[in-house]
Amino acid sequence: MNTYFRYLPVFLAVILFSCKSGEKLFNKGRYGDAVEAFVKKLQRRPSDATSLQLLPQAYNAAMEFHEGRAKQAIASNNDLKWEAVRNEYNAMQRLYNVIRSSPAASAIVKPKDYSTALASALNNAAEARYERALQLLEMGDKQSAREAYDEFTASLQLSANYKNAAQLRDQAYQMGLIHVVISEIAISSSYFQFTADQFRDAVVRQLEQRRINNFVKFYDERYVRNQKDFQPDQYLEMRFNDFVVGQTYVDRYQREVSKVISVPSNQKDSTGKVINVDITVKATLFITRKTLASSGFLDYRITDVTNNKLLRQDRLPGSYTWQNQFGTFRGDERALSNEDKRLIGGRDVPPPPPQDLFAELTRPIYDRLASDLQSFYSRY
């Protein structure tokens, strides 16, 4: 009993708010929302006088509004008018379902069932999209085929399995595709061909995985070269130029280091504990630094196969600097930092072979090329 009285004020507040919110919505001209608010009130209190009085008025006003908009859309010359009609019928069918959910509401309002009209509007809307798609498909160019694909998709979303829209959408997709062949990479020295091939493989793989554009597909030239029926639309050609491995530069220098440390003294305090004192320890580092710089460029260009028109070209620079440091020291080891000890622990090693240097300098080139191609093909 105590629990009932505890929650009674909250319950009464909810009822009062529902009533007031329904009236406010009605007075603001939001008749559809008012209908839903009044029905919710009647589900809790079937005898609520305000809801019983205003619900029929709100429903009739909402119907007048949506039916007027539906008739206006039907009378227009807009190709997609049936989608607007569908929206209005949807709104009215929703009110039908809402009222039917409440016996008290159904007793005072006889809502109109728009399910048949809604199905007819959906069918007409799907037909309109379908006809637009057919007209676009007949134009025969890639851009129109892509637009036809979107129209067939919209038709199927309005009415699943509408006619042969799914089959024609697949046809439109194939017609709208741009087939881009990525060439084998030309390079001045066969010594680096293996690394260049790895670079090209990574480019192809990345472009396929990113799916930059649904209507652009990339192919490795090695796999389509002998396919007689394959007709590419664009050709991406790449060439590495001016790959240079410089001389190894050796730089020797020395550096003085020092550190203040605490060490035990020969003295003790009154308790007999040894007193620590600060001292400065010093050492000299003798460091050898070897540096080898490599650089190169990747030239690429994209051409239209049908007319040999140059679509894009650029030169992308890359560089990589190998460095090794090692050293010895003289003096007190305690003066050395962890970084100093790492240098002392290093050793003299020869620079990487040219092929490894070439692989390293292609990394920044690859990142730049992938970004360029993504930007270029995302606009198609």
Coordinates of C-alpha atoms in Angstrom, one line a residue:
M1 CA 0.0 0.0 0.0
N2 CA 2.8 2.4 0.9
T3 CA 4.5 1.6 -2.5
Y4 CA 1.3 2.6 -4.3
F5 CA 1.1 6.0 -2.6
R6 CA 4.8 6.5 -3.1
Y7 CA 4.5 6.3 -6.9
L8 CA 1.0 7.9 -7.2
P9 CA 2.3 11.5 -7.7
V10 CA 4.6 10.3 -10.5
F11 CA 1.8 8.5 -12.2
L12 CA -0.5 11.5 -12.0
A13 CA 2.2 13.8 -13.3
V14 CA 2.7 11.5 -16.3
I15 CA -1.0 11.6 -17.1
L16 CA -1.2 15.3 -16.6
F17 CA 1.8 15.8 -18.9
S18 CA 0.4 13.6 -21.6
C19 CA -2.8 15.5 -21.6
K20 CA -1.1 18.9 -21.7
S21 CA 1.4 17.7 -24.3
G22 CA -1.4 16.5 -26.6
E23 CA -3.2 19.8 -26.3
K24 CA 0.0 21.7 -27.0
L25 CA 0.7 19.7 -30.1
F26 CA -2.9 20.1 -31.3
N27 CA -2.7 23.9 -30.7
K28 CA 0.6 24.1 -32.6
G29 CA -0.9 22.3 -35.6
R30 CA 1.1 19.2 -35.1
Y31 CA -2.0 17.0 -35.6
G32 CA -0.3 13.7 -36.3
D33 CA 1.8 13.9 -33.1
A34 CA -1.3 15.1 -31.2
V35 CA -3.2 12.0 -32.3
E36 CA -0.4 9.7 -31.0
A37 CA -0.3 11.6 -27.7
F38 CA -4.1 11.4 -27.2
V39 CA -4.1 7.7 -28.0
K40 CA -1.4 7.0 -25.5
K41 CA -3.5 8.9 -22.9
L42 CA -6.6 6.8 -23.7
Q43 CA -4.6 3.6 -23.4
R44 CA -3.9 4.6 -19.8
R45 CA -7.2 6.4 -19.1
P46 CA -9.9 5.4 -21.6
S47 CA -12.4 7.9 -20.2
D48 CA -10.1 11.0 -20.4
A49 CA -12.5 13.8 -21.5
T50 CA -9.9 16.0 -23.2
S51 CA -8.5 13.2 -25.3
L52 CA -12.0 11.9 -26.2
Q53 CA -13.0 15.4 -27.3
L54 CA -9.8 16.4 -29.3
L55 CA -8.7 13.1 -30.8
P56 CA -11.4 13.1 -33.6
Q57 CA -10.5 16.7 -34.5
A58 CA -6.8 16.0 -34.5
Y59 CA -7.2 12.9 -36.7
N60 CA -9.5 14.8 -39.2
A61 CA -7.0 17.7 -39.4
A62 CA -4.1 15.3 -39.9
M63 CA -5.9 13.4 -42.6
E64 CA -6.8 16.7 -44.4
F65 CA -3.2 17.8 -44.3
H66 CA -1.7 14.5 -45.6
E67 CA -4.4 13.9 -48.2
G68 CA -4.0 17.4 -49.5
R69 CA -0.2 16.9 -49.9
A70 CA -0.8 13.5 -51.6
K71 CA -3.2 15.0 -54.1
Q72 CA -0.9 17.9 -54.8
A73 CA 2.0 15.5 -55.5
I74 CA -0.2 13.3 -57.8
A75 CA -1.1 16.3 -59.8
S76 CA 2.5 17.4 -60.3
N77 CA 4.7 16.6 -63.3
N78 CA 7.6 15.3 -61.1
D79 CA 8.9 12.0 -62.3
L80 CA 9.4 10.9 -58.6
K81 CA 6.1 12.2 -57.4
W82 CA 5.0 8.7 -56.2
E83 CA 7.7 8.7 -53.6
A84 CA 6.2 11.9 -52.1
V85 CA 2.8 10.2 -52.3
R86 CA 4.2 7.2 -50.5
N87 CA 5.4 9.3 -47.7
E88 CA 2.0 10.9 -47.1
Y89 CA 0.3 7.5 -47.3
N90 CA 2.8 6.1 -44.8
A91 CA 2.0 8.9 -42.4
M92 CA -1.8 8.2 -42.7
Q93 CA -1.3 4.5 -42.3
R94 CA 0.7 5.1 -39.2
L95 CA -2.2 7.0 -37.7
Y96 CA -4.5 4.1 -38.6
N97 CA -2.3 1.6 -36.8
V98 CA -2.0 3.9 -33.8
I99 CA -5.7 4.4 -33.4
R100 CA -6.4 0.7 -33.9
S101 CA -4.1 -0.1 -31.0
S102 CA -6.5 1.5 -28.6
P103 CA -10.1 0.3 -28.1
A104 CA -11.1 3.7 -26.6
A105 CA -9.7 5.6 -29.6
S106 CA -11.2 3.1 -32.1
A107 CA -14.6 3.6 -30.5
I108 CA -14.7 7.4 -31.4
V109 CA -12.6 7.4 -34.6
K110 CA -12.9 5.1 -37.6
P111 CA -9.5 5.5 -39.2
K112 CA -9.0 4.8 -42.9
D113 CA -6.8 1.9 -44.0
Y114 CA -4.3 3.1 -46.6
S115 CA -2.4 -0.2 -46.9
T116 CA -3.8 -0.9 -50.4
A117 CA -3.1 2.7 -51.6
L118 CA 0.3 2.5 -50.0
A119 CA 1.2 -0.6 -51.9
S120 CA 0.0 0.9 -55.1
A121 CA 2.1 4.1 -54.5
L122 CA 5.2 2.0 -53.8
N123 CA 4.6 0.1 -57.0
N124 CA 4.2 3.3 -59.0
A125 CA 7.3 4.8 -57.4
A126 CA 9.3 1.7 -58.2
E127 CA 8.1 1.8 -61.8
A128 CA 9.1 5.5 -62.1
R129 CA 12.7 4.7 -61.0
Y130 CA 12.7 1.6 -63.3
E131 CA 11.7 3.7 -66.3
R132 CA 14.3 6.4 -65.6
A133 CA 17.0 3.6 -65.3
L134 CA 16.0 2.1 -68.7
Q135 CA 16.3 5.5 -70.4
L136 CA 19.7 6.0 -68.9
L137 CA 20.9 2.5 -69.8
E138 CA 19.9 3.0 -73.4
M139 CA 22.3 6.0 -73.6
G140 CA 25.2 3.5 -73.6
D141 CA 27.9 5.6 -71.9
K142 CA 29.6 4.8 -68.6
Q143 CA 28.3 7.7 -66.6
S144 CA 24.7 7.1 -67.7
A145 CA 25.1 3.4 -66.8
R146 CA 26.3 4.4 -63.3
E147 CA 23.2 6.6 -62.9
A148 CA 21.1 3.8 -64.2
Y149 CA 22.6 1.5 -61.5
D150 CA 21.5 4.0 -58.8
E151 CA 18.0 4.2 -60.2
F152 CA 17.6 0.4 -60.4
T153 CA 18.9 0.2 -56.8
A154 CA 16.3 2.8 -55.7
S155 CA 13.5 0.8 -57.5
L156 CA 14.5 -2.3 -55.7
Q157 CA 14.5 -0.5 -52.4
L158 CA 10.9 0.6 -53.0
S159 CA 9.7 -2.8 -54.2
A160 CA 12.0 -5.8 -53.7
N161 CA 12.3 -8.0 -56.7
Y162 CA 10.6 -5.5 -58.9
K163 CA 10.4 -6.9 -62.5
N164 CA 14.0 -7.6 -63.7
A165 CA 15.5 -4.6 -62.0
A166 CA 18.1 -6.7 -60.2
Q167 CA 19.4 -8.3 -63.5
L168 CA 19.5 -4.9 -65.3
R169 CA 21.2 -3.3 -62.3
D170 CA 24.0 -5.9 -62.7
Q171 CA 24.2 -5.1 -66.4
A172 CA 24.4 -1.4 -65.7
Y173 CA 27.2 -2.0 -63.2
Q174 CA 29.2 -3.9 -65.7
M175 CA 28.7 -1.2 -68.3
G176 CA 29.7 1.6 -65.8
L177 CA 32.9 -0.1 -64.7
I178 CA 36.3 1.5 -65.5
H179 CA 39.0 -1.1 -66.0
V180 CA 42.4 0.1 -65.0
V181 CA 45.4 -2.0 -65.9
I182 CA 48.6 -1.4 -63.8
S183 CA 51.7 -2.0 -65.9
E184 CA 54.8 -3.8 -65.0
I185 CA 57.2 -1.2 -63.5
A186 CA 60.1 -0.2 -65.8
I187 CA 63.4 0.2 -64.1
S188 CA 66.9 1.0 -65.5
S189 CA 68.6 -2.0 -63.7
S190 CA 67.3 -5.5 -63.7
Y191 CA 69.1 -5.9 -60.3
F192 CA 66.2 -4.0 -58.7
Q193 CA 63.4 -5.6 -60.7
F194 CA 62.3 -8.0 -57.9
T195 CA 61.8 -5.1 -55.5
A196 CA 60.0 -3.1 -58.2
D197 CA 57.7 -6.1 -58.8
Q198 CA 57.0 -6.3 -55.0
F199 CA 56.2 -2.5 -55.1
R200 CA 53.7 -3.0 -57.9
D201 CA 52.1 -6.0 -56.2
A202 CA 51.6 -4.0 -53.1
V203 CA 50.0 -1.1 -55.1
V204 CA 47.6 -3.5 -56.8
R205 CA 46.7 -5.2 -53.6
Q206 CA 46.1 -2.0 -51.7
L207 CA 43.9 -0.5 -54.4
E208 CA 41.8 -3.6 -54.5
Q209 CA 41.4 -3.7 -50.7
R210 CA 40.6 -0.1 -50.3
R211 CA 37.7 -0.2 -52.9
I212 CA 38.2 3.5 -53.6
N213 CA 35.3 3.6 -56.0
N214 CA 32.6 1.0 -56.6
F215 CA 32.9 1.5 -60.4
V216 CA 36.7 1.3 -60.7
K217 CA 38.5 -2.0 -60.9
F218 CA 42.3 -2.5 -61.0
Y219 CA 44.1 -5.3 -62.8
D220 CA 47.7 -6.6 -62.8
E221 CA 49.0 -6.4 -66.4
R222 CA 50.6 -9.9 -66.1
Y223 CA 47.2 -11.5 -65.6
V224 CA 45.1 -9.8 -68.3
R225 CA 47.7 -9.4 -71.0
N226 CA 46.6 -12.6 -72.8
Q227 CA 42.9 -12.3 -72.3
K228 CA 41.6 -11.5 -75.8
D229 CA 38.1 -10.4 -74.6
F230 CA 39.4 -8.0 -72.0
Q231 CA 39.2 -4.4 -72.9
P232 CA 40.9 -1.9 -70.5
D233 CA 39.7 1.7 -70.2
Q234 CA 42.8 3.2 -68.6
Y235 CA 46.5 2.3 -68.3
L236 CA 48.6 3.2 -65.3
E237 CA 52.3 3.2 -66.2
M238 CA 55.1 3.5 -63.7
R239 CA 58.8 3.8 -64.0
F240 CA 61.6 4.2 -61.4
N241 CA 64.2 6.8 -62.5
D242 CA 67.5 8.2 -61.2
F243 CA 68.1 5.7 -58.4
V244 CA 71.3 6.8 -56.8
V245 CA 73.3 5.3 -53.9
G246 CA 75.8 7.8 -52.6
Q247 CA 79.2 7.3 -51.0
T248 CA 79.5 6.3 -47.4
Y249 CA 80.5 9.3 -45.3
V250 CA 82.5 8.6 -42.2
D251 CA 82.4 11.2 -39.4
R252 CA 84.6 10.8 -36.3
Y253 CA 84.3 13.0 -33.3
Q254 CA 84.8 13.0 -29.5
R255 CA 82.5 14.2 -26.7
E256 CA 83.3 14.9 -23.1
V257 CA 80.7 13.7 -20.6
S258 CA 80.4 14.0 -16.8
K259 CA 78.0 13.1 -14.0
V260 CA 77.6 13.8 -10.3
I261 CA 77.3 10.7 -8.3
S262 CA 77.0 9.9 -4.6
V263 CA 79.7 7.6 -3.1
P264 CA 80.5 6.5 0.5
S265 CA 83.1 8.6 2.3
N266 CA 85.5 7.6 5.0
Q267 CA 83.5 9.4 7.6
K268 CA 80.6 8.2 9.7
D269 CA 77.8 10.1 11.5
S270 CA 77.0 9.9 15.2
T271 CA 75.0 6.7 14.8
G272 CA 77.9 5.0 13.0
K273 CA 76.3 5.2 9.5
V274 CA 78.7 5.9 6.6
I275 CA 78.2 9.4 5.2
N276 CA 77.8 9.7 1.3
V277 CA 79.5 12.5 -0.6
D278 CA 78.9 13.8 -4.2
I279 CA 81.7 13.5 -6.6
T280 CA 82.0 14.3 -10.4
V281 CA 83.1 11.5 -12.7
K282 CA 84.2 12.2 -16.3
A283 CA 84.8 10.3 -19.5
T284 CA 85.6 11.0 -23.1
L285 CA 83.6 9.3 -25.9
F286 CA 85.2 8.6 -29.3
I287 CA 82.4 8.1 -31.8
T288 CA 82.4 7.0 -35.4
R289 CA 79.2 7.7 -37.5
K290 CA 78.7 6.2 -41.0
T291 CA 76.1 7.6 -43.3
L292 CA 74.8 6.5 -46.7
A293 CA 72.1 8.3 -48.5
S294 CA 70.0 6.9 -51.4
S295 CA 67.4 8.7 -53.5
G296 CA 65.2 8.1 -56.6
F297 CA 61.9 9.0 -58.4
L298 CA 58.9 7.2 -59.5
D299 CA 57.3 8.6 -62.6
Y300 CA 53.7 7.6 -63.2
R301 CA 51.0 8.5 -65.7
I302 CA 47.4 7.4 -66.4
T303 CA 46.2 7.4 -70.0
D304 CA 42.8 6.8 -71.6
V305 CA 43.2 3.7 -73.7
T306 CA 40.5 4.7 -76.2
N307 CA 42.0 8.0 -77.3
N308 CA 45.5 7.9 -75.7
K309 CA 44.6 11.0 -73.7
L310 CA 46.8 11.7 -70.7
L311 CA 44.6 11.9 -67.6
R312 CA 47.2 12.4 -64.9
Q313 CA 51.0 12.3 -64.4
D314 CA 53.4 13.1 -61.6
R315 CA 56.9 12.5 -60.3
L316 CA 57.2 11.2 -56.8
P317 CA 60.5 11.6 -54.9
G318 CA 61.8 9.1 -52.4
S319 CA 64.9 8.9 -50.2
Y320 CA 66.4 6.8 -47.4
T321 CA 69.4 7.5 -45.3
W322 CA 71.2 4.6 -43.5
Q323 CA 73.2 5.5 -40.5
N324 CA 75.3 3.5 -38.0
Q325 CA 77.1 4.8 -34.9
F326 CA 79.6 3.1 -32.6
G327 CA 82.4 4.1 -30.3
T328 CA 84.8 3.6 -27.5
F329 CA 85.5 5.6 -24.3
R330 CA 88.3 6.6 -22.0
G331 CA 87.7 7.5 -18.4
D332 CA 85.2 6.6 -15.7
E333 CA 82.4 4.3 -17.0
R334 CA 80.1 5.7 -14.4
A335 CA 79.9 9.0 -16.3
L336 CA 78.2 7.3 -19.3
S337 CA 74.5 7.6 -19.9
N338 CA 72.4 4.7 -21.2
E339 CA 72.6 6.1 -24.7
D340 CA 76.3 6.4 -24.4
K341 CA 76.5 2.8 -23.3
R342 CA 74.4 1.8 -26.3
L343 CA 76.9 3.5 -28.6
I344 CA 79.8 1.8 -26.9
G345 CA 78.1 -1.5 -27.3
G346 CA 77.7 -0.9 -31.1
R347 CA 79.9 -2.2 -33.8
D348 CA 81.1 -1.3 -37.2
V349 CA 78.8 -2.9 -39.8
P350 CA 78.8 -2.5 -43.6
P351 CA 75.9 -0.6 -45.2
P352 CA 73.0 -2.5 -46.6
P353 CA 73.2 -3.8 -50.2
P354 CA 71.7 -1.5 -52.9
Q355 CA 68.6 -3.7 -53.3
D356 CA 67.7 -3.1 -49.6
L357 CA 68.3 0.6 -49.9
F358 CA 66.1 0.7 -52.9
A359 CA 63.3 -1.2 -51.0
E360 CA 63.5 1.4 -48.2
L361 CA 63.3 4.5 -50.4
T362 CA 60.2 3.0 -52.1
R363 CA 58.2 3.2 -48.8
P364 CA 57.5 6.9 -48.8
I365 CA 56.9 6.8 -52.6
Y366 CA 54.3 4.1 -52.1
D367 CA 52.4 6.1 -49.5
R368 CA 52.3 9.1 -51.7
L369 CA 51.3 7.1 -54.8
A370 CA 48.5 5.3 -52.9
S371 CA 47.2 8.7 -51.7
D372 CA 47.3 10.2 -55.2
L373 CA 45.5 7.3 -56.8
Q374 CA 42.8 7.3 -54.1
S375 CA 42.2 11.0 -54.6
F376 CA 42.1 10.7 -58.4
Y377 CA 39.8 7.7 -58.6
S378 CA 37.4 8.7 -55.8
R379 CA 36.1 11.4 -58.1
Y380 CA 35.0 8.9 -60.8

